[in-house]
Amino acid sequence: STLNSDSRKKFDVFLRELINNNDTKPKSIKLSKNNIFPERGTCYDFYFEKKAGGHWKEWTEMIPKEDSGIPDNAKVVDLLIQTDETARQAFFLNTFIFHNVSLLFVGPTGVGKSAVTNNFLVKLPKESFIANSVNFSARTSANQTQDTIMSKLDRRRKGVFGPPAGKTCIVFVDDLNMPAKEKYGAQPPIELLRQWIDQGNWYDKKDTSRIELIDVILMCAMGPPGGGRNDITGRFTRHMNVIAMDTFSDDTMIKIFTAIVDWHFGKGFESFFSRAGKLIVQATMEIYKQTIVNFLPTPSK
């Protein structure tokens, strides 16, 4: 469910009590040690592997070994450090795309919604998929949105548009809830997307003839409402699988930045520097946390 980290901890406690309480379980259900997820961590840290009688595995075990290192010539901006959160996101992307189900990631800035999704789209087989990334802003109009999405589609036959035959087009809309609301509270670009998901068609802007869209999947990402972002209509979100991503835990943050600092200091620096890497990361995080508490963002700033 769409929970933040504090709520996830509460849900974990609730779920464990429910499973371990014999009064709430039907008599026919007998849970062995193997069925209940491990004591360490929370229920969100594990997935169930059905093979060989079934056992619990950590999400990080899903990450391929070749993805876990950092290449020497990489740019810091493009780095993607694999964590349990990125493994979960990649799993959902994989599952939903190959079942043609629309997806919406919701989470604060900096948790990798766009980075992980774009990284995933780049790695999809080119012969089967074509990606179209659309960034919404406060000034995005419905016309612009329709033009951008149609630019990657071909005319299959009269009134029917889609990607080249044999391919699926994935439209990734980033910052979905940025468009400004008009007089009566609607956001035209989102209403246009909703019409496509609802009805499967649009209308030509010149002669209003019907345009049917085929072999196109919608994926979206957005931050929580507030600070220029708006809340969006339930008529649209009801078509999406909404997946919450939360700010990283301290352990994950330390893991990400220690990996980057170690990689940087591994390029011919003296060993003293790499030993200081952990301290630098912890000190920076301490300052960052205090900044968040003491310097609250206001519109004037």
PDB file of C-alpha atoms in Angstrom:
ATOM      1  CA  SER A   1       0.000   0.000   0.000  1.00  0.00           C
ATOM      2  CA  THR A   2       0.956   3.656  -0.307  1.00  0.00           C
ATOM      3  CA  LEU A   3       2.640   3.996   3.082  1.00  0.00           C
ATOM      4  CA  ASN A   4       5.630   6.040   4.238  1.00  0.00           C
ATOM      5  CA  SER A   5       8.468   4.543   6.298  1.00  0.00           C
ATOM      6  CA  ASP A   6       6.900   5.258   9.721  1.00  0.00           C
ATOM      7  CA  SER A   7       3.613   3.661   8.674  1.00  0.00           C
ATOM      8  CA  ARG A   8       5.461   0.681   7.177  1.00  0.00           C
ATOM      9  CA  LYS A   9       7.043  -0.014  10.565  1.00  0.00           C
ATOM     10  CA  LYS A  10       3.622   0.083  12.241  1.00  0.00           C
ATOM     11  CA  PHE A  11       2.140  -2.211   9.596  1.00  0.00           C
ATOM     12  CA  ASP A  12       5.044  -4.646  10.046  1.00  0.00           C
ATOM     13  CA  VAL A  13       4.358  -4.875  13.811  1.00  0.00           C
ATOM     14  CA  PHE A  14       0.623  -5.332  13.141  1.00  0.00           C
ATOM     15  CA  LEU A  15       1.183  -8.054  10.544  1.00  0.00           C
ATOM     16  CA  ARG A  16       3.616 -10.012  12.700  1.00  0.00           C
ATOM     17  CA  GLU A  17       1.205  -9.932  15.665  1.00  0.00           C
ATOM     18  CA  LEU A  18      -1.611 -11.082  13.394  1.00  0.00           C
ATOM     19  CA  ILE A  19       0.412 -14.016  12.050  1.00  0.00           C
ATOM     20  CA  ASN A  20       1.725 -15.111  15.433  1.00  0.00           C
ATOM     21  CA  ASN A  21      -1.624 -14.820  17.229  1.00  0.00           C
ATOM     22  CA  ASN A  22      -3.342 -18.210  17.227  1.00  0.00           C
ATOM     23  CA  ASP A  23      -6.734 -16.679  18.086  1.00  0.00           C
ATOM     24  CA  THR A  24      -6.967 -14.768  14.792  1.00  0.00           C
ATOM     25  CA  LYS A  25      -5.816 -17.588  12.510  1.00  0.00           C
ATOM     26  CA  PRO A  26      -8.274 -20.115  11.067  1.00  0.00           C
ATOM     27  CA  LYS A  27      -7.702 -23.530  12.674  1.00  0.00           C
ATOM     28  CA  SER A  28      -6.889 -25.087   9.295  1.00  0.00           C
ATOM     29  CA  ILE A  29      -3.835 -22.854   8.796  1.00  0.00           C
ATOM     30  CA  LYS A  30      -0.571 -24.120  10.272  1.00  0.00           C
ATOM     31  CA  LEU A  31       2.419 -21.860   9.711  1.00  0.00           C
ATOM     32  CA  SER A  32       5.889 -23.366   9.868  1.00  0.00           C
ATOM     33  CA  LYS A  33       9.059 -21.371  10.577  1.00  0.00           C
ATOM     34  CA  ASN A  34       9.657 -21.416   6.816  1.00  0.00           C
ATOM     35  CA  ASN A  35       6.348 -19.649   6.050  1.00  0.00           C
ATOM     36  CA  ILE A  36       6.828 -16.611   8.288  1.00  0.00           C
ATOM     37  CA  PHE A  37       9.307 -14.001   7.104  1.00  0.00           C
ATOM     38  CA  PRO A  38      12.551 -13.700   9.093  1.00  0.00           C
ATOM     39  CA  GLU A  39      12.753 -11.865  12.413  1.00  0.00           C
ATOM     40  CA  ARG A  40      15.288  -9.327  11.117  1.00  0.00           C
ATOM     41  CA  GLY A  41      14.157  -6.289   9.143  1.00  0.00           C
ATOM     42  CA  THR A  42      10.518  -5.715   8.200  1.00  0.00           C
ATOM     43  CA  CYS A  43       8.081  -7.599   5.993  1.00  0.00           C
ATOM     44  CA  TYR A  44       9.001  -5.140   3.206  1.00  0.00           C
ATOM     45  CA  ASP A  45      12.606  -6.407   3.051  1.00  0.00           C
ATOM     46  CA  PHE A  46      11.747  -9.853   1.678  1.00  0.00           C
ATOM     47  CA  TYR A  47      10.085 -11.584  -1.244  1.00  0.00           C
ATOM     48  CA  PHE A  48       8.999 -15.224  -1.394  1.00  0.00           C
ATOM     49  CA  GLU A  49      10.839 -17.582  -3.722  1.00  0.00           C
ATOM     50  CA  LYS A  50       8.557 -20.507  -4.635  1.00  0.00           C
ATOM     51  CA  LYS A  51      11.303 -22.843  -5.859  1.00  0.00           C
ATOM     52  CA  ALA A  52      12.471 -25.820  -3.766  1.00  0.00           C
ATOM     53  CA  GLY A  53       9.655 -25.794  -1.210  1.00  0.00           C
ATOM     54  CA  GLY A  54       9.660 -22.020  -0.905  1.00  0.00           C
ATOM     55  CA  HIS A  55      11.817 -19.677   1.155  1.00  0.00           C
ATOM     56  CA  TRP A  56      12.217 -15.957   1.866  1.00  0.00           C
ATOM     57  CA  LYS A  57      14.915 -13.952   0.102  1.00  0.00           C
ATOM     58  CA  GLU A  58      16.018 -10.353   0.452  1.00  0.00           C
ATOM     59  CA  TRP A  59      15.217  -7.966  -2.414  1.00  0.00           C
ATOM     60  CA  THR A  60      18.907  -7.181  -2.876  1.00  0.00           C
ATOM     61  CA  GLU A  61      19.468 -10.792  -3.961  1.00  0.00           C
ATOM     62  CA  MET A  62      17.451  -9.981  -7.090  1.00  0.00           C
ATOM     63  CA  ILE A  63      20.087  -7.530  -8.344  1.00  0.00           C
ATOM     64  CA  PRO A  64      22.346  -9.059 -11.038  1.00  0.00           C
ATOM     65  CA  LYS A  65      26.035  -9.044 -10.024  1.00  0.00           C
ATOM     66  CA  GLU A  66      27.082  -7.029 -13.101  1.00  0.00           C
ATOM     67  CA  ASP A  67      24.785  -4.173 -11.998  1.00  0.00           C
ATOM     68  CA  SER A  68      26.286  -3.820  -8.526  1.00  0.00           C
ATOM     69  CA  GLY A  69      29.699  -2.342  -9.468  1.00  0.00           C
ATOM     70  CA  ILE A  70      30.497   1.190 -10.682  1.00  0.00           C
ATOM     71  CA  PRO A  71      32.409   1.507 -13.993  1.00  0.00           C
ATOM     72  CA  ASP A  72      35.563   3.672 -13.795  1.00  0.00           C
ATOM     73  CA  ASN A  73      34.466   6.131 -16.483  1.00  0.00           C
ATOM     74  CA  ALA A  74      30.966   6.731 -15.056  1.00  0.00           C
ATOM     75  CA  LYS A  75      29.688  10.262 -14.353  1.00  0.00           C
ATOM     76  CA  VAL A  76      28.472  10.970 -10.812  1.00  0.00           C
ATOM     77  CA  VAL A  77      25.192  12.388 -12.182  1.00  0.00           C
ATOM     78  CA  ASP A  78      24.421   9.117 -13.982  1.00  0.00           C
ATOM     79  CA  LEU A  79      25.307   6.770 -11.120  1.00  0.00           C
ATOM     80  CA  LEU A  80      22.606   4.408  -9.940  1.00  0.00           C
ATOM     81  CA  ILE A  81      23.557   2.540  -6.767  1.00  0.00           C
ATOM     82  CA  GLN A  82      21.454  -0.608  -6.464  1.00  0.00           C
ATOM     83  CA  THR A  83      19.483  -0.949  -3.200  1.00  0.00           C
ATOM     84  CA  ASP A  84      16.508  -2.998  -2.025  1.00  0.00           C
ATOM     85  CA  GLU A  85      14.220  -0.103  -3.058  1.00  0.00           C
ATOM     86  CA  THR A  86      15.574  -0.056  -6.640  1.00  0.00           C
ATOM     87  CA  ALA A  87      15.284  -3.868  -6.806  1.00  0.00           C
ATOM     88  CA  ARG A  88      11.620  -3.642  -5.748  1.00  0.00           C
ATOM     89  CA  GLN A  89      10.925  -0.935  -8.313  1.00  0.00           C
ATOM     90  CA  ALA A  90      12.616  -2.910 -11.114  1.00  0.00           C
ATOM     91  CA  PHE A  91      10.567  -5.997 -10.152  1.00  0.00           C
ATOM     92  CA  PHE A  92       7.264  -4.096 -10.386  1.00  0.00           C
ATOM     93  CA  LEU A  93       8.285  -2.430 -13.666  1.00  0.00           C
ATOM     94  CA  ASN A  94       9.138  -5.814 -15.154  1.00  0.00           C
ATOM     95  CA  THR A  95       5.940  -7.464 -13.934  1.00  0.00           C
ATOM     96  CA  PHE A  96       3.538  -4.709 -14.984  1.00  0.00           C
ATOM     97  CA  ILE A  97       5.064  -3.884 -18.374  1.00  0.00           C
ATOM     98  CA  PHE A  98       5.014  -7.482 -19.548  1.00  0.00           C
ATOM     99  CA  HIS A  99       1.365  -7.765 -18.454  1.00  0.00           C
ATOM    100  CA  ASN A 100       0.363  -4.447 -20.083  1.00  0.00           C
ATOM    101  CA  VAL A 101      -0.720  -2.810 -16.825  1.00  0.00           C
ATOM    102  CA  SER A 102      -0.381   0.945 -16.186  1.00  0.00           C
ATOM    103  CA  LEU A 103       1.803   1.986 -13.276  1.00  0.00           C
ATOM    104  CA  LEU A 104       2.182   5.082 -11.080  1.00  0.00           C
ATOM    105  CA  PHE A 105       5.127   5.624  -8.726  1.00  0.00           C
ATOM    106  CA  VAL A 106       4.549   8.112  -5.916  1.00  0.00           C
ATOM    107  CA  GLY A 107       7.376   9.299  -3.704  1.00  0.00           C
ATOM    108  CA  PRO A 108       9.394  12.349  -2.606  1.00  0.00           C
ATOM    109  CA  THR A 109      12.217  13.864  -4.645  1.00  0.00           C
ATOM    110  CA  GLY A 110      15.468  11.935  -4.776  1.00  0.00           C
ATOM    111  CA  VAL A 111      14.289   8.357  -4.244  1.00  0.00           C
ATOM    112  CA  GLY A 112      15.103   7.387  -7.830  1.00  0.00           C
ATOM    113  CA  LYS A 113      11.635   7.206  -9.384  1.00  0.00           C
ATOM    114  CA  SER A 114      12.799   8.700 -12.673  1.00  0.00           C
ATOM    115  CA  ALA A 115      16.376   7.369 -12.567  1.00  0.00           C
ATOM    116  CA  VAL A 116      15.411   3.726 -11.998  1.00  0.00           C
ATOM    117  CA  THR A 117      12.559   3.880 -14.526  1.00  0.00           C
ATOM    118  CA  ASN A 118      14.722   5.496 -17.232  1.00  0.00           C
ATOM    119  CA  ASN A 119      17.522   3.017 -16.518  1.00  0.00           C
ATOM    120  CA  PHE A 120      14.985   0.200 -16.905  1.00  0.00           C
ATOM    121  CA  LEU A 121      13.592   1.620 -20.170  1.00  0.00           C
ATOM    122  CA  VAL A 122      17.082   1.940 -21.685  1.00  0.00           C
ATOM    123  CA  LYS A 123      17.751  -1.761 -21.061  1.00  0.00           C
ATOM    124  CA  LEU A 124      14.514  -3.023 -22.667  1.00  0.00           C
ATOM    125  CA  PRO A 125      15.020  -4.951 -25.933  1.00  0.00           C
ATOM    126  CA  LYS A 126      14.924  -2.409 -28.789  1.00  0.00           C
ATOM    127  CA  GLU A 127      13.239  -4.868 -31.162  1.00  0.00           C
ATOM    128  CA  SER A 128      10.165  -5.140 -28.886  1.00  0.00           C
ATOM    129  CA  PHE A 129       9.854  -1.773 -27.117  1.00  0.00           C
ATOM    130  CA  ILE A 130      10.035   1.911 -27.912  1.00  0.00           C
ATOM    131  CA  ALA A 131      10.186   4.444 -25.049  1.00  0.00           C
ATOM    132  CA  ASN A 132       8.702   7.947 -25.028  1.00  0.00           C
ATOM    133  CA  SER A 133       9.511  10.096 -21.977  1.00  0.00           C
ATOM    134  CA  VAL A 134       7.308  13.118 -21.291  1.00  0.00           C
ATOM    135  CA  ASN A 135       8.098  15.671 -18.581  1.00  0.00           C
ATOM    136  CA  PHE A 136       5.156  17.641 -17.252  1.00  0.00           C
ATOM    137  CA  SER A 137       5.553  21.184 -15.932  1.00  0.00           C
ATOM    138  CA  ALA A 138       3.108  23.737 -14.535  1.00  0.00           C
ATOM    139  CA  ARG A 139       2.596  25.124 -18.050  1.00  0.00           C
ATOM    140  CA  THR A 140       2.137  21.847 -19.966  1.00  0.00           C
ATOM    141  CA  SER A 141      -1.027  21.873 -22.090  1.00  0.00           C
ATOM    142  CA  ALA A 142      -3.210  19.022 -23.346  1.00  0.00           C
ATOM    143  CA  ASN A 143      -2.261  19.892 -26.951  1.00  0.00           C
ATOM    144  CA  GLN A 144       1.479  19.611 -26.213  1.00  0.00           C
ATOM    145  CA  THR A 145       0.900  16.301 -24.465  1.00  0.00           C
ATOM    146  CA  GLN A 146      -1.025  14.851 -27.396  1.00  0.00           C
ATOM    147  CA  ASP A 147       1.613  16.072 -29.907  1.00  0.00           C
ATOM    148  CA  THR A 148       4.513  14.612 -27.871  1.00  0.00           C
ATOM    149  CA  ILE A 149       2.907  11.178 -27.513  1.00  0.00           C
ATOM    150  CA  MET A 150       1.703  11.062 -31.157  1.00  0.00           C
ATOM    151  CA  SER A 151       5.204  11.998 -32.409  1.00  0.00           C
ATOM    152  CA  LYS A 152       6.471   8.461 -31.678  1.00  0.00           C
ATOM    153  CA  LEU A 153       3.418   6.684 -33.169  1.00  0.00           C
ATOM    154  CA  ASP A 154       2.776   5.633 -36.782  1.00  0.00           C
ATOM    155  CA  ARG A 155      -0.498   5.492 -38.673  1.00  0.00           C
ATOM    156  CA  ARG A 156      -1.412   1.796 -38.847  1.00  0.00           C
ATOM    157  CA  ARG A 157      -4.634   2.292 -40.814  1.00  0.00           C
ATOM    158  CA  LYS A 158      -7.362   4.923 -41.024  1.00  0.00           C
ATOM    159  CA  GLY A 159      -7.961   6.319 -37.527  1.00  0.00           C
ATOM    160  CA  VAL A 160      -5.627   3.807 -35.810  1.00  0.00           C
ATOM    161  CA  PHE A 161      -2.187   4.791 -34.506  1.00  0.00           C
ATOM    162  CA  GLY A 162       0.519   2.803 -32.719  1.00  0.00           C
ATOM    163  CA  PRO A 163       4.267   2.134 -32.644  1.00  0.00           C
ATOM    164  CA  PRO A 164       5.875   0.238 -35.562  1.00  0.00           C
ATOM    165  CA  ALA A 165       4.250  -3.200 -35.981  1.00  0.00           C
ATOM    166  CA  GLY A 166       5.476  -5.783 -33.490  1.00  0.00           C
ATOM    167  CA  LYS A 167       6.602  -3.172 -30.937  1.00  0.00           C
ATOM    168  CA  THR A 168       5.033  -1.750 -27.782  1.00  0.00           C
ATOM    169  CA  CYS A 169       5.400   1.945 -26.967  1.00  0.00           C
ATOM    170  CA  ILE A 170       5.926   2.813 -23.301  1.00  0.00           C
ATOM    171  CA  VAL A 171       4.944   6.396 -22.475  1.00  0.00           C
ATOM    172  CA  PHE A 172       6.668   7.493 -19.258  1.00  0.00           C
ATOM    173  CA  VAL A 173       5.170  10.688 -17.809  1.00  0.00           C
ATOM    174  CA  ASP A 174       7.389  12.264 -15.150  1.00  0.00           C
ATOM    175  CA  ASP A 175       6.111  14.859 -12.649  1.00  0.00           C
ATOM    176  CA  LEU A 176       2.559  13.873 -13.517  1.00  0.00           C
ATOM    177  CA  ASN A 177       0.879  16.228 -11.007  1.00  0.00           C
ATOM    178  CA  MET A 178       2.749  19.433 -11.982  1.00  0.00           C
ATOM    179  CA  PRO A 179       0.240  20.883 -14.546  1.00  0.00           C
ATOM    180  CA  ALA A 180      -1.678  23.841 -13.125  1.00  0.00           C
ATOM    181  CA  LYS A 181      -5.364  23.434 -12.422  1.00  0.00           C
ATOM    182  CA  GLU A 182      -7.744  25.453 -14.576  1.00  0.00           C
ATOM    183  CA  LYS A 183     -10.756  27.456 -13.402  1.00  0.00           C
ATOM    184  CA  TYR A 184     -12.899  24.449 -12.459  1.00  0.00           C
ATOM    185  CA  GLY A 185     -10.122  22.356 -10.903  1.00  0.00           C
ATOM    186  CA  ALA A 186      -9.268  20.019 -13.804  1.00  0.00           C
ATOM    187  CA  GLN A 187      -5.743  19.488 -15.175  1.00  0.00           C
ATOM    188  CA  PRO A 188      -6.157  19.276 -18.976  1.00  0.00           C
ATOM    189  CA  PRO A 189      -3.063  17.083 -19.721  1.00  0.00           C
ATOM    190  CA  ILE A 190      -4.186  14.538 -17.103  1.00  0.00           C
ATOM    191  CA  GLU A 191      -7.771  14.619 -18.420  1.00  0.00           C
ATOM    192  CA  LEU A 192      -6.382  13.836 -21.875  1.00  0.00           C
ATOM    193  CA  LEU A 193      -4.413  10.848 -20.544  1.00  0.00           C
ATOM    194  CA  ARG A 194      -7.480   9.723 -18.609  1.00  0.00           C
ATOM    195  CA  GLN A 195      -9.588   9.832 -21.766  1.00  0.00           C
ATOM    196  CA  TRP A 196      -7.059   7.616 -23.553  1.00  0.00           C
ATOM    197  CA  ILE A 197      -6.930   5.083 -20.686  1.00  0.00           C
ATOM    198  CA  ASP A 198     -10.733   5.213 -20.223  1.00  0.00           C
ATOM    199  CA  GLN A 199     -11.870   5.128 -23.853  1.00  0.00           C
ATOM    200  CA  GLY A 200      -8.784   4.017 -25.797  1.00  0.00           C
ATOM    201  CA  ASN A 201      -9.031   6.963 -28.157  1.00  0.00           C
ATOM    202  CA  TRP A 202      -8.439  10.670 -28.768  1.00  0.00           C
ATOM    203  CA  TYR A 203      -9.696  13.060 -31.443  1.00  0.00           C
ATOM    204  CA  ASP A 204      -7.745  14.717 -34.218  1.00  0.00           C
ATOM    205  CA  LYS A 205      -7.202  18.380 -33.361  1.00  0.00           C
ATOM    206  CA  LYS A 206      -7.828  19.555 -36.945  1.00  0.00           C
ATOM    207  CA  ASP A 207     -10.942  17.657 -38.054  1.00  0.00           C
ATOM    208  CA  THR A 208     -12.033  15.999 -34.747  1.00  0.00           C
ATOM    209  CA  SER A 209     -11.910  12.527 -36.376  1.00  0.00           C
ATOM    210  CA  ARG A 210     -11.448   9.640 -33.933  1.00  0.00           C
ATOM    211  CA  ILE A 211      -7.875   8.464 -33.238  1.00  0.00           C
ATOM    212  CA  GLU A 212      -7.530   5.016 -31.697  1.00  0.00           C
ATOM    213  CA  LEU A 213      -4.281   4.185 -29.850  1.00  0.00           C
ATOM    214  CA  ILE A 214      -3.014   0.590 -29.798  1.00  0.00           C
ATOM    215  CA  ASP A 215       0.041  -1.164 -28.274  1.00  0.00           C
ATOM    216  CA  VAL A 216       0.777   1.777 -25.933  1.00  0.00           C
ATOM    217  CA  ILE A 217       1.355   1.427 -22.154  1.00  0.00           C
ATOM    218  CA  LEU A 218       1.329   4.358 -19.722  1.00  0.00           C
ATOM    219  CA  MET A 219       3.742   4.686 -16.797  1.00  0.00           C
ATOM    220  CA  CYS A 220       3.876   7.719 -14.513  1.00  0.00           C
ATOM    221  CA  ALA A 221       5.855   9.135 -11.600  1.00  0.00           C
ATOM    222  CA  MET A 222       4.967  11.986  -9.257  1.00  0.00           C
ATOM    223  CA  GLY A 223       5.850  13.512  -5.918  1.00  0.00           C
ATOM    224  CA  PRO A 224       3.362  13.894  -3.076  1.00  0.00           C
ATOM    225  CA  PRO A 225       1.023  16.933  -3.466  1.00  0.00           C
ATOM    226  CA  GLY A 226       2.375  20.229  -2.132  1.00  0.00           C
ATOM    227  CA  GLY A 227       5.025  22.786  -3.158  1.00  0.00           C
ATOM    228  CA  GLY A 228       3.742  23.378  -6.695  1.00  0.00           C
ATOM    229  CA  ARG A 229       2.475  19.828  -7.120  1.00  0.00           C
ATOM    230  CA  ASN A 230      -1.257  19.215  -7.119  1.00  0.00           C
ATOM    231  CA  ASP A 231      -3.412  16.326  -6.034  1.00  0.00           C
ATOM    232  CA  ILE A 232      -4.806  14.453  -9.030  1.00  0.00           C
ATOM    233  CA  THR A 233      -8.242  13.075  -9.715  1.00  0.00           C
ATOM    234  CA  GLY A 234      -9.225   9.617  -8.507  1.00  0.00           C
ATOM    235  CA  ARG A 235     -10.870   9.075 -11.896  1.00  0.00           C
ATOM    236  CA  PHE A 236      -7.348   8.842 -13.309  1.00  0.00           C
ATOM    237  CA  THR A 237      -5.571   6.980 -10.500  1.00  0.00           C
ATOM    238  CA  ARG A 238      -8.206   4.233 -10.439  1.00  0.00           C
ATOM    239  CA  HIS A 239      -6.708   2.945 -13.710  1.00  0.00           C
ATOM    240  CA  MET A 240      -3.186   2.797 -12.304  1.00  0.00           C
ATOM    241  CA  ASN A 241      -1.361   0.464  -9.959  1.00  0.00           C
ATOM    242  CA  VAL A 242      -0.099   3.009  -7.441  1.00  0.00           C
ATOM    243  CA  ILE A 243       3.225   2.076  -5.841  1.00  0.00           C
ATOM    244  CA  ALA A 244       4.660   4.147  -3.008  1.00  0.00           C
ATOM    245  CA  MET A 245       8.377   4.800  -2.764  1.00  0.00           C
ATOM    246  CA  ASP A 246       9.680   6.306   0.415  1.00  0.00           C
ATOM    247  CA  THR A 247      12.710   8.313   1.430  1.00  0.00           C
ATOM    248  CA  PHE A 248      15.670   6.029   1.977  1.00  0.00           C
ATOM    249  CA  SER A 249      16.471   4.752   5.436  1.00  0.00           C
ATOM    250  CA  ASP A 250      19.750   5.929   7.015  1.00  0.00           C
ATOM    251  CA  ASP A 251      21.374   2.558   6.293  1.00  0.00           C
ATOM    252  CA  THR A 252      20.457   2.790   2.607  1.00  0.00           C
ATOM    253  CA  MET A 253      21.679   6.406   2.356  1.00  0.00           C
ATOM    254  CA  ILE A 254      24.989   5.464   3.982  1.00  0.00           C
ATOM    255  CA  LYS A 255      25.319   2.491   1.620  1.00  0.00           C
ATOM    256  CA  ILE A 256      24.655   4.649  -1.480  1.00  0.00           C
ATOM    257  CA  PHE A 257      27.004   7.492  -0.621  1.00  0.00           C
ATOM    258  CA  THR A 258      29.757   5.311   0.845  1.00  0.00           C
ATOM    259  CA  ALA A 259      29.812   3.395  -2.452  1.00  0.00           C
ATOM    260  CA  ILE A 260      30.186   6.667  -4.405  1.00  0.00           C
ATOM    261  CA  VAL A 261      32.844   8.116  -2.070  1.00  0.00           C
ATOM    262  CA  ASP A 262      34.847   4.854  -2.039  1.00  0.00           C
ATOM    263  CA  TRP A 263      34.663   4.713  -5.843  1.00  0.00           C
ATOM    264  CA  HIS A 264      35.956   8.295  -6.072  1.00  0.00           C
ATOM    265  CA  PHE A 265      38.773   7.840  -3.549  1.00  0.00           C
ATOM    266  CA  GLY A 266      39.743   4.570  -5.245  1.00  0.00           C
ATOM    267  CA  LYS A 267      41.139   6.539  -8.198  1.00  0.00           C
ATOM    268  CA  GLY A 268      44.726   6.917  -7.014  1.00  0.00           C
ATOM    269  CA  PHE A 269      44.136   8.640  -3.659  1.00  0.00           C
ATOM    270  CA  GLU A 270      46.126   7.644  -0.581  1.00  0.00           C
ATOM    271  CA  SER A 271      44.506   4.971   1.619  1.00  0.00           C
ATOM    272  CA  PHE A 272      43.924   7.586   4.345  1.00  0.00           C
ATOM    273  CA  PHE A 273      41.158   9.146   2.219  1.00  0.00           C
ATOM    274  CA  SER A 274      39.199   5.946   1.692  1.00  0.00           C
ATOM    275  CA  ARG A 275      39.243   5.366   5.465  1.00  0.00           C
ATOM    276  CA  ALA A 276      37.742   8.839   5.957  1.00  0.00           C
ATOM    277  CA  GLY A 277      34.972   8.137   3.443  1.00  0.00           C
ATOM    278  CA  LYS A 278      32.534   6.734   6.008  1.00  0.00           C
ATOM    279  CA  LEU A 279      33.080   9.681   8.340  1.00  0.00           C
ATOM    280  CA  ILE A 280      32.476  12.178   5.520  1.00  0.00           C
ATOM    281  CA  VAL A 281      29.193  10.463   4.629  1.00  0.00           C
ATOM    282  CA  GLN A 282      27.970  10.343   8.252  1.00  0.00           C
ATOM    283  CA  ALA A 283      28.928  13.983   8.878  1.00  0.00           C
ATOM    284  CA  THR A 284      27.174  15.128   5.689  1.00  0.00           C
ATOM    285  CA  MET A 285      24.039  13.215   6.586  1.00  0.00           C
ATOM    286  CA  GLU A 286      23.997  14.724  10.061  1.00  0.00           C
ATOM    287  CA  ILE A 287      24.174  18.251   8.592  1.00  0.00           C
ATOM    288  CA  TYR A 288      21.512  17.375   6.005  1.00  0.00           C
ATOM    289  CA  LYS A 289      19.084  16.116   8.651  1.00  0.00           C
ATOM    290  CA  GLN A 290      19.512  19.209  10.797  1.00  0.00           C
ATOM    291  CA  THR A 291      19.025  21.395   7.689  1.00  0.00           C
ATOM    292  CA  ILE A 292      15.705  19.695   6.931  1.00  0.00           C
ATOM    293  CA  VAL A 293      14.470  20.386  10.457  1.00  0.00           C
ATOM    294  CA  ASN A 294      15.744  23.961  10.792  1.00  0.00           C
ATOM    295  CA  PHE A 295      15.439  25.423   7.281  1.00  0.00           C
ATOM    296  CA  LEU A 296      11.909  24.672   6.207  1.00  0.00           C
ATOM    297  CA  PRO A 297      11.115  25.495   2.578  1.00  0.00           C
ATOM    298  CA  THR A 298       8.810  28.474   2.025  1.00  0.00           C
ATOM    299  CA  PRO A 299       7.484  29.849  -1.288  1.00  0.00           C
ATOM    300  CA  SER A 300       9.488  33.074  -0.877  1.00  0.00           C
ATOM    301  CA  LYS A 301      12.750  31.076  -0.781  1.00  0.00           C
TER     302      LYS A 301
END
